[in-house]
C-alpha cells in the first residue's frame, strides 16, 4: 500500500478547520438562540433535533460512502454544514431553525458531528498500517482538540470585541454563525483534493444478509453501537453549549470568560489523547478506554458541587485531563475489529448511535436548567450513566483483541 502523505495532510486539515468552527459556534450558539427569542426549553429542543437529524443524515451518507465514494460523501456533508450556518444566520423562525437543524450539520457540543469523522477515519485506516493506527488517530484527535480549543477562545473573544465596538449582541453572534458557514465552504474545496488512495481497494456488494453496509462484522458493530449510544446519552446531558449555559446561569459568566474556560478544556483534552496512545500500547485499547473513563466521570459529578467559579472551572479542567483518553482508543478499536470495506459503515453506525443517544438528553437538560432546584442534576445523571457504560464495555469486549494486540500475545 502506498501511503499518500498529501491525503493525510488534507484529512488533518479538514478535521482541524471543522473543529475550529464547531468550537467557536458552541460557545455562542445557545446564547444566540436565546438572543433571537427562544426559551431554554426551545433551545434544548433545537439541540435535540440537531443531533437526531444528524444521526439520520449521517446514517445515509456513511453507509454508502465505501460503495459510492468517500470523497463525494464528504463533500455532501460539508455542503450541509454550509446550509445550516446560512439558515441559522438568516432567520429566527423556530420552524425554519428546526428544519435546518434536522437537515444541516451543526455541533452544539463543540465536538464531532455529521458524517465526517467516520469517513475520514476509514480513509486514514486505509492509508496506515495497523501498528500506526492508534498513534495517528491520537494525533488526529489532538489536532482536532487544539482546533476546537482555539475556536472556543476565538469565538468568545470575537463576540466580546464586536460587542465592545458597539455591535448589537445578537449581531455579534450572527457574525460567528456566518463564519461557520464559510468554514463549511472551505471544507468542500479541501475534500475535492483527496485522491483515490482514500477509497477501499475491495468492496463487497450488498447481499440479503448485509445490514447498512455491514456484513461479517455486523454483530460486533451493533453491540458496540448500543454501548456507544448509552455513553453518548449520558454525555448529551452536558454538551459544551449547555455547560456554557450552566456556567452563565450559576455564576453569571461572560462570553469571553466562557471562551477561555473551553479553550483550556479542549487544550487539555487534546494533550490527553497523546497519552492515551502510549497507555494503550502497554495495557491495550479496551483497558485504556475503561480505566481512564471511570475516574473522569467521578470528577464530572463533582463539578456542580463546587461553590465558586474557579473551583467549578478547575474541576471541569481536571476532569478533561483524562476524560477524552477513550476517544482515539475507541475509534482505533472500531476500525481494527471490522473488515476494510466495512470501516465507513462501522464508524458511521457507531457514530450515529452516539448521535441518537445524545439527541434526547439536551432537551431534558433544558428542562433541568429551567429549575434552580435541578440545575446540577445533568452532571450527576451524565456521570452515573457513563460509569455504567464503562463497566458494560469492559465485560463485553475485553477478550476481543485488535490485530496489533494479537501479534503481541
CSV table of C-alpha atoms in Angstrom, one decimal:
chain,number,residue,atom,x,y,z
A,1,UNK,CA,0.0,0.0,0.0
A,2,UNK,CA,1.3,3.4,-0.9
A,3,UNK,CA,0.6,6.0,1.8
A,4,UNK,CA,-0.4,9.4,0.4
A,5,UNK,CA,1.1,12.0,2.7
A,6,UNK,CA,-0.9,14.6,0.9
A,7,UNK,CA,-4.2,12.8,1.6
A,8,UNK,CA,-3.3,12.5,5.3
A,9,UNK,CA,-2.4,16.3,5.5
A,10,UNK,CA,-5.8,17.1,3.9
A,11,UNK,CA,-7.7,14.9,6.3
A,12,UNK,CA,-5.9,16.5,9.3
A,13,UNK,CA,-6.6,20.0,7.8
A,14,UNK,CA,-10.3,19.3,7.3
A,15,UNK,CA,-10.7,17.9,10.8
A,16,UNK,CA,-8.9,20.9,12.3
A,17,UNK,CA,-10.9,23.5,10.4
A,18,UNK,CA,-14.2,21.7,11.2
A,19,UNK,CA,-13.5,21.5,14.9
A,20,UNK,CA,-12.3,25.1,14.9
A,21,UNK,CA,-15.8,26.0,13.5
A,22,UNK,CA,-17.6,23.7,16.0
A,23,UNK,CA,-15.6,25.3,18.9
A,24,UNK,CA,-16.4,28.9,18.2
A,25,UNK,CA,-20.0,28.2,17.4
A,26,UNK,CA,-20.7,26.1,20.5
A,27,UNK,CA,-19.7,28.9,22.8
A,28,UNK,CA,-22.3,31.3,21.4
A,29,UNK,CA,-24.9,29.0,19.9
A,30,UNK,CA,-27.2,28.7,23.0
A,31,UNK,CA,-26.7,32.4,23.7
A,32,UNK,CA,-27.5,33.3,20.1
A,33,UNK,CA,-30.7,31.3,20.1
A,34,UNK,CA,-31.7,32.9,23.5
A,35,UNK,CA,-31.0,36.3,21.9
A,36,UNK,CA,-33.3,35.6,19.0
A,37,UNK,CA,-36.1,34.9,21.4
A,38,UNK,CA,-36.0,31.1,22.1
A,39,UNK,CA,-36.6,29.8,25.7
A,40,UNK,CA,-34.4,27.4,27.4
A,41,UNK,CA,-36.7,24.5,26.6
A,42,UNK,CA,-36.9,25.6,22.9
A,43,UNK,CA,-33.1,25.7,22.8
A,44,UNK,CA,-32.9,22.2,24.2
A,45,UNK,CA,-35.4,21.1,21.6
A,46,UNK,CA,-33.4,22.6,18.8
A,47,UNK,CA,-30.3,20.9,20.0
A,48,UNK,CA,-32.1,17.5,20.3
A,49,UNK,CA,-33.4,17.8,16.8
A,50,UNK,CA,-30.0,18.8,15.6
A,51,UNK,CA,-28.5,15.6,16.9
A,52,UNK,CA,-31.4,13.5,15.8
A,53,UNK,CA,-31.3,14.9,12.3
A,54,UNK,CA,-27.5,14.4,12.2
A,55,UNK,CA,-28.0,10.8,13.0
A,56,UNK,CA,-30.4,10.3,10.1
A,57,UNK,CA,-28.3,12.2,7.6
A,58,UNK,CA,-25.1,10.6,8.7
A,59,UNK,CA,-26.5,7.1,8.6
A,60,UNK,CA,-27.5,7.6,4.9
A,61,UNK,CA,-24.1,9.1,4.0
A,62,UNK,CA,-21.7,6.9,5.9
A,63,UNK,CA,-23.3,3.6,5.0
A,64,UNK,CA,-22.9,4.4,1.3
A,65,UNK,CA,-19.5,6.0,1.4
A,66,UNK,CA,-17.5,2.8,0.9
A,67,UNK,CA,-19.6,1.8,-2.2
A,68,UNK,CA,-20.2,5.2,-3.8
A,69,UNK,CA,-17.0,7.1,-2.9
A,70,UNK,CA,-15.8,8.6,0.4
A,71,UNK,CA,-14.7,11.9,-1.2
A,72,UNK,CA,-18.2,12.6,-2.7
A,73,UNK,CA,-19.9,11.9,0.6
A,74,UNK,CA,-17.5,14.2,2.5
A,75,UNK,CA,-18.3,17.0,0.1
A,76,UNK,CA,-22.0,16.4,0.6
A,77,UNK,CA,-21.6,16.7,4.3
A,78,UNK,CA,-19.7,19.9,4.0
A,79,UNK,CA,-22.5,21.3,1.9
A,80,UNK,CA,-25.0,20.6,4.6
A,81,UNK,CA,-22.7,22.4,7.1
A,82,UNK,CA,-22.9,25.5,4.9
A,83,UNK,CA,-26.7,25.2,4.6
A,84,UNK,CA,-27.2,25.0,8.4
A,85,UNK,CA,-24.9,28.0,9.0
A,86,UNK,CA,-26.6,30.2,6.5
A,87,UNK,CA,-30.1,29.3,7.6
A,88,UNK,CA,-29.4,29.9,11.3
A,89,UNK,CA,-27.9,33.3,10.4
A,90,UNK,CA,-30.8,34.5,8.3
A,91,UNK,CA,-33.8,33.5,10.4
A,92,UNK,CA,-35.2,33.5,14.0
A,93,UNK,CA,-38.2,31.4,13.0
A,94,UNK,CA,-38.2,28.3,15.2
A,95,UNK,CA,-39.8,26.2,12.5
A,96,UNK,CA,-37.1,27.1,10.0
A,97,UNK,CA,-34.4,26.6,12.6
A,98,UNK,CA,-35.8,23.2,13.4
A,99,UNK,CA,-35.8,22.2,9.7
A,100,UNK,CA,-32.2,23.4,9.3
A,101,UNK,CA,-31.2,21.6,12.5
A,102,UNK,CA,-32.6,18.3,11.1
A,103,UNK,CA,-31.2,18.6,7.6
A,104,UNK,CA,-28.0,20.5,8.2
A,105,UNK,CA,-24.8,19.8,10.2
A,106,UNK,CA,-24.3,21.8,13.4
A,107,UNK,CA,-22.4,20.9,16.6
A,108,UNK,CA,-24.0,22.2,19.8
A,109,UNK,CA,-21.4,20.3,21.8
A,110,UNK,CA,-18.3,21.7,20.1
A,111,UNK,CA,-17.4,18.0,19.3
A,112,UNK,CA,-17.5,15.9,16.2
A,113,UNK,CA,-20.9,15.6,14.5
A,114,UNK,CA,-22.0,14.7,11.0
A,115,UNK,CA,-20.5,12.0,8.6
A,116,UNK,CA,-17.0,13.5,8.6
A,117,UNK,CA,-15.3,11.6,11.4
A,118,UNK,CA,-16.5,8.2,10.3
A,119,UNK,CA,-15.4,8.6,6.7
A,120,UNK,CA,-12.1,10.4,7.4
A,121,UNK,CA,-11.0,7.7,9.9
A,122,UNK,CA,-12.0,5.0,7.4
A,123,UNK,CA,-9.8,6.8,4.9
A,124,UNK,CA,-6.9,7.2,7.4
A,125,UNK,CA,-7.1,3.5,8.2
A,126,UNK,CA,-6.8,2.8,4.5
A,127,UNK,CA,-3.6,4.8,4.4
A,128,UNK,CA,-1.9,3.4,7.5
A,129,UNK,CA,-0.5,0.1,8.8
A,130,UNK,CA,-2.2,-1.4,11.9
A,131,UNK,CA,0.6,-0.6,14.3
A,132,UNK,CA,0.5,3.1,13.5
A,133,UNK,CA,-3.3,3.5,13.5
A,134,UNK,CA,-3.8,4.3,17.2
A,135,UNK,CA,-0.9,6.8,17.3
A,136,UNK,CA,-2.1,8.6,14.2
A,137,UNK,CA,-5.7,8.7,15.5
A,138,UNK,CA,-4.3,10.2,18.7
A,139,UNK,CA,-2.6,13.0,16.7
A,140,UNK,CA,-5.7,13.4,14.6
A,141,UNK,CA,-7.7,13.9,17.9
A,142,UNK,CA,-5.0,16.2,19.3
A,143,UNK,CA,-5.2,18.4,16.2
A,144,UNK,CA,-9.0,18.5,16.4
A,145,UNK,CA,-9.0,19.3,20.1
A,146,UNK,CA,-6.5,22.1,19.7
A,147,UNK,CA,-8.5,23.5,16.9
A,148,UNK,CA,-11.7,23.2,18.9
A,149,UNK,CA,-9.9,24.9,21.9
A,150,UNK,CA,-8.7,27.7,19.6
A,151,UNK,CA,-12.2,28.0,18.1
A,152,UNK,CA,-13.8,28.4,21.6
A,153,UNK,CA,-11.3,31.0,22.6
A,154,UNK,CA,-11.6,32.9,19.3
A,155,UNK,CA,-15.4,32.8,19.3
A,156,UNK,CA,-15.7,34.2,22.7
A,157,UNK,CA,-13.1,36.9,22.0
A,158,UNK,CA,-14.6,37.9,18.7
A,159,UNK,CA,-18.1,38.2,20.2
A,160,UNK,CA,-16.7,40.3,23.1
A,161,UNK,CA,-14.7,42.6,20.8
A,162,UNK,CA,-17.6,43.1,18.4
A,163,UNK,CA,-19.9,44.0,21.3
A,164,UNK,CA,-17.3,46.4,22.8
A,165,UNK,CA,-17.2,48.1,19.4
A,166,UNK,CA,-20.9,48.8,19.6
A,167,UNK,CA,-22.3,45.9,17.6
A,168,UNK,CA,-25.5,44.5,19.0
A,169,UNK,CA,-25.2,41.3,20.9
A,170,UNK,CA,-27.3,39.3,18.5
A,171,UNK,CA,-25.4,40.6,15.5
A,172,UNK,CA,-22.0,39.7,17.1
A,173,UNK,CA,-23.3,36.1,17.4
A,174,UNK,CA,-24.6,36.2,13.9
A,175,UNK,CA,-21.1,37.0,12.5
A,176,UNK,CA,-19.9,33.8,14.0
A,177,UNK,CA,-22.7,31.8,12.6
A,178,UNK,CA,-21.9,33.1,9.1
A,179,UNK,CA,-18.2,32.3,9.7
A,180,UNK,CA,-19.3,28.8,10.5
A,181,UNK,CA,-20.9,28.5,7.0
A,182,UNK,CA,-17.7,29.9,5.5
A,183,UNK,CA,-15.7,27.1,7.1
A,184,UNK,CA,-18.0,24.6,5.5
A,185,UNK,CA,-17.3,26.1,2.1
A,186,UNK,CA,-13.5,25.7,2.8
A,187,UNK,CA,-14.1,22.1,3.6
A,188,UNK,CA,-15.8,21.5,0.3
A,189,UNK,CA,-12.7,22.8,-1.5
A,190,UNK,CA,-10.3,20.7,0.5
A,191,UNK,CA,-12.3,17.5,0.1
A,192,UNK,CA,-12.1,18.0,-3.7
A,193,UNK,CA,-8.3,17.4,-3.4
A,194,UNK,CA,-8.5,13.9,-2.0
A,195,UNK,CA,-7.1,11.1,-4.1
A,196,UNK,CA,-8.4,7.6,-4.9
A,197,UNK,CA,-6.0,6.2,-2.3
A,198,UNK,CA,-8.5,7.1,0.4
A,199,UNK,CA,-11.1,4.7,-1.2
A,200,UNK,CA,-11.4,1.0,-0.2
A,201,UNK,CA,-9.5,-1.4,-2.5
A,202,UNK,CA,-12.1,-4.2,-2.1
A,203,UNK,CA,-15.8,-3.6,-1.9
A,204,UNK,CA,-18.3,-6.3,-1.0
A,205,UNK,CA,-21.6,-5.8,-2.8
A,206,UNK,CA,-24.7,-5.8,-0.6
A,207,UNK,CA,-26.4,-9.1,0.0
A,208,UNK,CA,-29.6,-10.3,1.7
A,209,UNK,CA,-27.5,-10.7,4.9
A,210,UNK,CA,-25.9,-7.2,4.7
A,211,UNK,CA,-27.1,-4.5,7.1
A,212,UNK,CA,-26.4,-0.9,6.3
A,213,UNK,CA,-23.1,-1.7,4.6
A,214,UNK,CA,-22.0,-4.3,7.2
A,215,UNK,CA,-21.6,-8.0,6.6
A,216,UNK,CA,-19.0,-10.0,8.6
A,217,UNK,CA,-18.8,-7.6,11.5
A,218,UNK,CA,-22.5,-6.9,11.8
A,219,UNK,CA,-22.9,-8.4,15.3
A,220,UNK,CA,-19.8,-6.7,16.8
A,221,UNK,CA,-20.7,-3.3,15.4
A,222,UNK,CA,-24.3,-3.5,16.6
A,223,UNK,CA,-23.2,-4.3,20.1
A,224,UNK,CA,-20.6,-1.5,20.1
A,225,UNK,CA,-23.2,0.9,18.7
A,226,UNK,CA,-25.6,0.2,21.6
A,227,UNK,CA,-22.9,0.7,24.2
A,228,UNK,CA,-21.6,3.9,22.5
A,229,UNK,CA,-25.2,5.2,22.3
A,230,UNK,CA,-25.5,4.7,26.1
A,231,UNK,CA,-22.3,6.6,26.6
A,232,UNK,CA,-23.5,9.4,24.4
A,233,UNK,CA,-26.9,9.6,26.1
A,234,UNK,CA,-25.1,10.3,29.3
A,235,UNK,CA,-22.8,12.8,27.6
A,236,UNK,CA,-25.7,14.6,25.9
A,237,UNK,CA,-26.7,16.0,29.3
A,238,UNK,CA,-23.5,18.0,29.4
A,239,UNK,CA,-22.8,19.1,25.8
A,240,UNK,CA,-20.5,22.1,25.7
A,241,UNK,CA,-23.1,24.6,24.8
A,242,UNK,CA,-25.2,23.5,27.8
A,243,UNK,CA,-22.2,23.6,30.1
A,244,UNK,CA,-21.5,27.1,28.9
A,245,UNK,CA,-25.2,28.0,29.6
A,246,UNK,CA,-24.9,26.3,33.1
A,247,UNK,CA,-21.9,28.5,34.0
A,248,UNK,CA,-23.8,31.5,32.8
A,249,UNK,CA,-26.9,30.7,34.9
A,250,UNK,CA,-25.0,29.7,38.1
A,251,UNK,CA,-22.1,32.2,38.1
A,252,UNK,CA,-23.1,34.9,35.6
A,253,UNK,CA,-20.0,34.2,33.4
A,254,UNK,CA,-19.4,36.4,30.4
A,255,UNK,CA,-19.0,35.1,26.9
A,256,UNK,CA,-15.2,35.9,26.7
A,257,UNK,CA,-14.6,34.0,30.0
A,258,UNK,CA,-16.6,31.1,28.7
A,259,UNK,CA,-14.3,31.1,25.7
A,260,UNK,CA,-11.3,31.0,27.9
A,261,UNK,CA,-12.7,28.1,30.0
A,262,UNK,CA,-13.4,26.0,27.0
A,263,UNK,CA,-10.1,26.8,25.4
A,264,UNK,CA,-8.5,25.2,28.4
A,265,UNK,CA,-10.9,22.3,28.4
A,266,UNK,CA,-10.2,21.4,24.7
A,267,UNK,CA,-6.5,22.1,25.0
A,268,UNK,CA,-6.1,19.6,27.9
A,269,UNK,CA,-8.4,17.1,26.2
A,270,UNK,CA,-6.1,17.2,23.2
A,271,UNK,CA,-2.9,16.5,25.1
A,272,UNK,CA,-4.6,13.6,26.9
A,273,UNK,CA,-5.2,11.9,23.6
A,274,UNK,CA,-1.5,11.5,23.0
A,275,UNK,CA,-1.0,10.0,26.5
A,276,UNK,CA,-3.9,7.6,25.6
A,277,UNK,CA,-1.9,6.1,22.7
A,278,UNK,CA,1.1,5.4,24.9
A,279,UNK,CA,-1.1,3.8,27.6
A,280,UNK,CA,-2.9,1.7,25.0
A,281,UNK,CA,0.5,0.2,23.8
A,282,UNK,CA,1.1,-1.0,27.4
A,283,UNK,CA,-2.4,-2.2,28.6
A,284,UNK,CA,-4.5,-2.4,25.4
A,285,UNK,CA,-7.2,-0.4,23.8
A,286,UNK,CA,-10.2,-1.6,25.9
A,287,UNK,CA,-8.4,-1.3,29.2
A,288,UNK,CA,-7.3,2.3,28.3
A,289,UNK,CA,-10.9,3.2,27.4
A,290,UNK,CA,-12.4,2.0,30.6
A,291,UNK,CA,-9.7,2.6,33.2
A,292,UNK,CA,-9.4,6.3,32.3
A,293,UNK,CA,-13.1,7.0,31.7
A,294,UNK,CA,-14.4,5.9,35.1
A,295,UNK,CA,-12.4,8.4,37.3
A,296,UNK,CA,-13.1,11.1,34.8
A,297,UNK,CA,-16.9,10.7,35.3
A,298,UNK,CA,-16.5,10.7,39.1
A,299,UNK,CA,-14.8,14.1,38.6
A,300,UNK,CA,-17.7,15.2,36.4
A,301,UNK,CA,-20.2,14.6,39.2
A,302,UNK,CA,-18.1,16.9,41.5
A,303,UNK,CA,-18.3,19.9,39.1
A,304,UNK,CA,-21.7,21.2,40.2
A,305,UNK,CA,-21.0,20.8,44.0
A,306,UNK,CA,-18.1,23.3,43.7
A,307,UNK,CA,-19.2,26.5,45.5
A,308,UNK,CA,-17.2,29.0,43.4
A,309,UNK,CA,-16.5,29.6,39.7
A,310,UNK,CA,-12.7,29.0,40.0
A,311,UNK,CA,-13.3,25.6,41.8
A,312,UNK,CA,-16.0,24.5,39.3
A,313,UNK,CA,-13.9,25.5,36.3
A,314,UNK,CA,-10.9,23.8,37.9
A,315,UNK,CA,-12.8,20.6,38.5
A,316,UNK,CA,-14.0,20.6,34.9
A,317,UNK,CA,-10.4,21.1,33.6
A,318,UNK,CA,-9.2,18.3,35.9
A,319,UNK,CA,-11.9,16.0,34.5
A,320,UNK,CA,-10.8,16.7,30.9
A,321,UNK,CA,-7.2,15.7,31.7
A,322,UNK,CA,-8.4,12.1,31.4
A,323,UNK,CA,-12.0,12.2,30.0
A,324,UNK,CA,-11.0,12.1,26.3
A,325,UNK,CA,-8.4,9.3,26.5
A,326,UNK,CA,-11.1,6.8,25.4
A,327,UNK,CA,-11.7,8.7,22.1
A,328,UNK,CA,-8.8,7.7,19.9
A,329,UNK,CA,-8.7,4.3,21.5
A,330,UNK,CA,-12.4,3.8,20.9
A,331,UNK,CA,-12.1,4.9,17.3
A,332,UNK,CA,-9.0,2.8,16.6
A,333,UNK,CA,-10.6,-0.3,18.2
A,334,UNK,CA,-13.7,0.1,16.0
A,335,UNK,CA,-11.6,0.3,12.8
A,336,UNK,CA,-9.4,-2.7,14.0
A,337,UNK,CA,-12.2,-5.2,14.5
A,338,UNK,CA,-14.0,-4.8,11.2
A,339,UNK,CA,-13.2,-5.5,7.5
A,340,UNK,CA,-11.7,-2.9,5.3
A,341,UNK,CA,-14.8,-2.3,3.3
A,342,UNK,CA,-17.0,-2.0,6.4
A,343,UNK,CA,-15.0,0.8,8.0
A,344,UNK,CA,-17.0,3.7,6.9
A,345,UNK,CA,-20.2,1.9,7.7
A,346,UNK,CA,-18.9,0.6,11.1
A,347,UNK,CA,-17.7,4.0,12.1
A,348,UNK,CA,-20.8,5.6,10.8
A,349,UNK,CA,-23.1,3.2,12.7
A,350,UNK,CA,-21.3,3.7,16.0
A,351,UNK,CA,-21.1,7.5,15.5
A,352,UNK,CA,-24.7,7.6,14.6
A,353,UNK,CA,-25.6,5.5,17.6
A,354,UNK,CA,-23.8,8.2,19.6
A,355,UNK,CA,-25.8,10.9,17.9
A,356,UNK,CA,-29.0,9.2,18.6
A,357,UNK,CA,-28.1,8.5,22.2
A,358,UNK,CA,-27.1,12.2,22.7
A,359,UNK,CA,-30.2,13.5,20.8
A,360,UNK,CA,-32.6,13.1,23.7
A,361,UNK,CA,-30.5,14.4,26.6
A,362,UNK,CA,-30.2,18.1,25.7
A,363,UNK,CA,-34.0,18.6,25.7
A,364,UNK,CA,-34.0,17.1,29.3
A,365,UNK,CA,-31.1,19.3,30.3
A,366,UNK,CA,-33.1,22.4,29.1
A,367,UNK,CA,-35.9,21.4,31.5
A,368,UNK,CA,-33.4,20.9,34.4
A,369,UNK,CA,-31.7,24.2,33.8
A,370,UNK,CA,-35.1,26.0,33.9
A,371,UNK,CA,-35.4,24.9,37.5
A,372,UNK,CA,-32.9,26.2,40.1
A,373,UNK,CA,-33.5,23.1,42.2
A,374,UNK,CA,-32.4,20.8,39.3
A,375,UNK,CA,-29.6,22.9,38.0
A,376,UNK,CA,-26.9,20.4,38.9
A,377,UNK,CA,-28.9,17.3,38.0
A,378,UNK,CA,-27.5,16.9,34.4
A,379,UNK,CA,-23.9,16.4,35.8
A,380,UNK,CA,-25.0,13.6,38.2
A,381,UNK,CA,-27.0,11.8,35.5
A,382,UNK,CA,-24.2,12.1,32.9
A,383,UNK,CA,-21.6,10.7,35.3
A,384,UNK,CA,-23.7,7.8,36.5
A,385,UNK,CA,-24.7,6.7,33.0
A,386,UNK,CA,-21.2,6.9,31.7
A,387,UNK,CA,-19.8,4.8,34.5
A,388,UNK,CA,-22.4,2.1,33.7
A,389,UNK,CA,-21.3,2.2,30.1
A,390,UNK,CA,-17.6,1.7,31.1
A,391,UNK,CA,-18.5,-1.4,33.1
A,392,UNK,CA,-20.5,-2.9,30.2
A,393,UNK,CA,-17.8,-2.3,27.6
A,394,UNK,CA,-15.2,-4.0,29.8
A,395,UNK,CA,-17.3,-7.0,30.4
A,396,UNK,CA,-18.4,-7.4,26.8
A,397,UNK,CA,-15.2,-6.7,24.8
A,398,UNK,CA,-12.1,-7.3,27.0
A,399,UNK,CA,-11.5,-10.6,25.2
A,400,UNK,CA,-11.9,-9.3,21.6
A,401,UNK,CA,-8.4,-8.1,20.7
A,402,UNK,CA,-7.4,-5.9,17.7
A,403,UNK,CA,-4.8,-7.3,15.3
A,404,UNK,CA,-1.8,-5.4,16.7
A,405,UNK,CA,-2.5,-6.8,20.2
A,406,UNK,CA,-2.9,-10.3,18.9
A,407,UNK,CA,0.5,-10.1,17.4
A,408,UNK,CA,2.0,-9.2,20.7
A,409,UNK,CA,0.5,-12.2,22.5
